[in-house]
Coordinates of C-alpha atoms in Angstrom, one line a residue:
G1450 CA 52.1 152.5 118.3
T1451 CA 49.0 151.8 120.2
P1452 CA 46.0 150.9 118.0
F1453 CA 43.0 153.0 118.6
V1454 CA 40.8 150.0 119.3
E1455 CA 43.1 148.9 122.0
W1456 CA 43.1 152.3 123.7
R1457 CA 39.3 152.5 123.4
A1458 CA 39.0 149.1 125.0
G1459 CA 41.0 150.5 128.0
V1460 CA 38.7 153.5 128.2
L1461 CA 35.6 151.3 128.2
G1462 CA 37.2 149.1 130.9
A1463 CA 37.8 152.2 133.0
L1464 CA 34.2 153.4 132.5
A1465 CA 33.0 149.9 133.7
K1466 CA 35.1 150.2 136.8
F1467 CA 33.6 153.6 137.6
E1468 CA 30.1 152.4 137.1
D1469 CA 30.3 149.4 139.3
G1470 CA 31.0 151.7 142.2
E1471 CA 33.6 149.3 143.8
G1472 CA 37.2 150.1 144.6
E1473 CA 39.0 153.4 144.7
L1474 CA 39.4 154.1 140.9
R1475 CA 37.9 157.5 140.5
K1476 CA 39.9 158.8 137.6
V1477 CA 42.5 157.3 135.2
V1478 CA 44.5 158.8 132.3
L1479 CA 45.2 156.4 129.5
A1480 CA 47.8 157.2 126.9
R1481 CA 48.7 156.1 123.4
N1482 CA 52.2 155.9 122.0
H1483 CA 53.1 156.7 118.4
K1484 CA 56.2 155.8 116.5
V1485 CA 57.7 158.1 113.9
T1486 CA 60.6 157.2 111.7
F1487 CA 62.9 159.9 110.3
G1488 CA 64.5 159.6 107.0
E1489 CA 67.9 160.6 108.4
D1490 CA 69.6 161.1 111.7
V1491 CA 68.2 164.0 113.8
Q1492 CA 69.6 165.9 116.7
P1493 CA 67.4 166.0 119.8
L1494 CA 67.8 169.8 120.3
D1495 CA 66.7 170.4 116.7
V1496 CA 63.4 168.5 117.4
L1497 CA 63.0 170.2 120.7
L1498 CA 63.3 173.7 119.2
K1499 CA 60.4 172.9 116.9
L1500 CA 58.2 173.0 120.0
R1501 CA 59.2 176.5 121.0
T1502 CA 55.9 178.0 119.8
H1503 CA 53.8 175.7 122.0
R1504 CA 53.9 177.9 125.1
G1505 CA 55.2 175.3 127.5
Y1506 CA 58.2 174.2 129.4
L1507 CA 60.8 172.5 127.1
F1508 CA 63.0 169.8 128.4
C1509 CA 65.7 167.5 127.0
L1510 CA 67.4 164.6 128.8
Q1511 CA 70.1 162.8 126.8
P1512 CA 71.8 160.1 128.8
S1513 CA 73.6 158.8 125.8
Q1514 CA 74.3 159.7 122.2
H1515 CA 71.8 157.0 121.0
G1516 CA 68.7 158.3 122.7
A1517 CA 67.0 161.3 124.3
F1518 CA 63.8 162.1 126.2
I1519 CA 62.3 165.4 125.1
G1520 CA 59.0 167.1 125.6
C1521 CA 57.0 170.3 126.1
T1522 CA 54.8 170.3 129.3
P1523 CA 52.3 173.1 130.2
E1524 CA 53.6 173.2 133.8
P1525 CA 56.8 172.5 135.7
L1526 CA 56.6 169.8 138.4
F1527 CA 57.7 172.4 140.9
K1528 CA 60.0 175.4 141.3
I1529 CA 61.9 176.4 144.4
A1530 CA 63.3 180.0 144.6
K1531 CA 64.9 180.8 148.0
D1532 CA 62.2 179.7 150.4
T1533 CA 59.2 179.8 148.1
I1534 CA 57.8 176.7 146.4
E1535 CA 55.7 177.1 143.3
T1536 CA 53.7 174.6 141.3
M1537 CA 50.4 174.3 139.4
A1538 CA 47.4 172.1 139.3
I1539 CA 46.4 171.7 135.6
A1540 CA 43.5 169.4 134.7
G1541 CA 40.5 169.9 132.5
T1542 CA 41.0 170.6 128.9
R1543 CA 39.4 171.9 125.7
P1544 CA 41.0 172.6 122.3
R1545 CA 41.6 176.1 121.1
G1546 CA 39.0 177.5 118.7
A1547 CA 39.6 178.3 115.1
T1548 CA 38.2 181.9 115.7
A1549 CA 38.1 184.2 118.7
A1550 CA 34.4 183.5 119.1
Q1551 CA 34.8 179.7 119.0
D1552 CA 37.7 179.9 121.4
A1553 CA 35.6 181.9 123.9
E1554 CA 32.7 179.4 123.5
L1555 CA 35.1 176.5 124.2
E1556 CA 36.5 178.3 127.2
E1557 CA 33.0 179.0 128.6
E1558 CA 32.1 175.3 128.1
L1559 CA 35.3 174.3 130.0
V1560 CA 34.7 176.6 132.9
A1561 CA 31.1 175.4 133.2
S1562 CA 32.0 171.7 133.1
A1563 CA 31.4 169.9 136.4
K1564 CA 33.6 167.0 135.3
D1565 CA 36.6 169.2 134.4
N1566 CA 36.2 171.3 137.6
Y1567 CA 36.2 168.0 139.6
E1568 CA 39.3 166.8 137.9
N1569 CA 41.1 170.0 138.6
E1570 CA 39.9 170.0 142.3
V1571 CA 41.2 166.4 142.7
T1572 CA 44.6 167.4 141.2
A1573 CA 44.9 170.5 143.4
R1574 CA 44.0 168.6 146.5
Y1575 CA 46.6 166.0 145.8
I1576 CA 49.3 168.6 145.2
Q1577 CA 48.3 170.5 148.4
E1578 CA 48.6 167.3 150.5
R1579 CA 52.0 166.4 149.0
V1580 CA 53.4 169.9 149.3
G1581 CA 52.0 170.2 152.8
A1582 CA 53.9 167.2 154.0
V1583 CA 57.2 169.0 153.4
A1584 CA 56.4 172.7 153.5
Q1585 CA 54.1 175.2 155.2
D1586 CA 51.9 178.3 154.5
I1587 CA 50.2 176.8 151.4
S1588 CA 48.1 179.1 149.3
T1589 CA 46.1 178.3 146.2
S1590 CA 44.9 180.7 143.6
D1591 CA 41.4 180.8 142.1
I1592 CA 40.9 178.6 139.1
F1593 CA 41.7 180.2 135.8
V1594 CA 42.1 179.2 132.1
L1595 CA 45.6 178.6 130.9
K1596 CA 45.7 179.0 127.1
L1597 CA 48.4 177.2 125.1
R1598 CA 48.9 176.9 121.3
H1599 CA 46.5 174.0 120.7
V1600 CA 44.6 173.5 124.0
Q1601 CA 43.3 175.4 127.0
H1602 CA 43.3 174.0 130.6
L1603 CA 41.8 174.8 133.9
A1604 CA 44.6 175.7 136.3
R1605 CA 45.4 176.9 139.8
R1606 CA 48.7 178.2 141.1
I1607 CA 49.9 176.7 144.3
R1608 CA 52.6 178.3 146.6
A1609 CA 54.2 177.3 149.8
V1610 CA 57.1 178.1 152.0
R1611 CA 60.0 175.8 152.9
R1612 CA 60.1 174.9 156.6
P1613 CA 62.9 176.5 158.6
S1614 CA 64.2 173.1 159.5
D1615 CA 65.0 172.3 155.9
K1616 CA 68.7 172.8 155.7
D1617 CA 69.8 169.8 153.6
G1618 CA 67.3 169.9 150.7
Q1619 CA 64.8 167.5 152.2
T1620 CA 62.0 169.6 150.6
F1621 CA 63.4 169.2 147.1
I1622 CA 63.9 165.4 147.5
G1623 CA 60.5 165.0 149.2
L1624 CA 58.7 166.7 146.4
L1625 CA 60.5 164.7 143.7
Q1626 CA 59.5 161.5 145.4
T1627 CA 55.9 162.3 146.1
L1628 CA 54.5 164.8 143.5
N1629 CA 54.9 162.8 140.3
P1630 CA 52.7 161.4 138.8
T1631 CA 49.9 163.7 139.7
P1632 CA 46.2 162.8 139.1
A1633 CA 46.4 164.9 135.9
V1634 CA 48.6 162.4 134.2
C1635 CA 47.8 159.2 136.2
G1636 CA 44.5 159.2 138.0
E1637 CA 43.0 158.9 141.4
S1638 CA 43.6 157.1 143.7
R1639 CA 47.2 157.0 142.4
P1640 CA 48.1 153.4 143.4
V1641 CA 44.9 152.0 141.9
A1642 CA 45.1 154.1 138.8
T1643 CA 48.8 153.2 138.3
E1644 CA 48.0 149.5 138.5
F1645 CA 45.2 149.9 136.0
I1646 CA 47.5 151.7 133.6
R1647 CA 50.2 149.0 133.9
R1648 CA 47.6 146.4 133.0
Q1649 CA 46.2 148.3 130.1
E1650 CA 49.2 149.9 128.4
R1651 CA 51.8 147.7 126.7
F1652 CA 54.6 150.4 126.7
D1653 CA 56.7 152.0 129.4
R1654 CA 55.8 155.6 130.1

């Protein structure tokens, strides 16, 4: 896995980029990978079902019997039902509290945080622009706190309507090509953040 000191060096490098005021790197999300070895063969779905209590969207992609990509994400990339497109802007996070009072205190801190509100605004604006390129009548909810099992996020719901001219699934393909990765998991601006991540992280996301 990624040593903490290596990840921390990347964070310090990003902070230095922010402080010099040059370039377009305004946000970057650095990750660490972690390797776990099981004592016996495991089935991907058995591991996936252990995540059911995390209040997220479960997924499992198994292209071969030798490997699988599984996870639990707080939001879907997008959903299309008839002519309605739904997605979410999730950015800005605090842990859940050990008690109700502590949980409320952490929520209040999150809602009051200028940094976290800015990150959510950047993510929402990015999604609105990408959805607006392939759809119409975009609406965005007020910001709210989405509570999961271990963390709580700032979130906004974003809806739009497919254009009448979309008869061959261009909206679906266009969203797949442009939405991911959002600033919530990559950074802003996306090309600059992506390049920074590729230089800093020695594993393939």
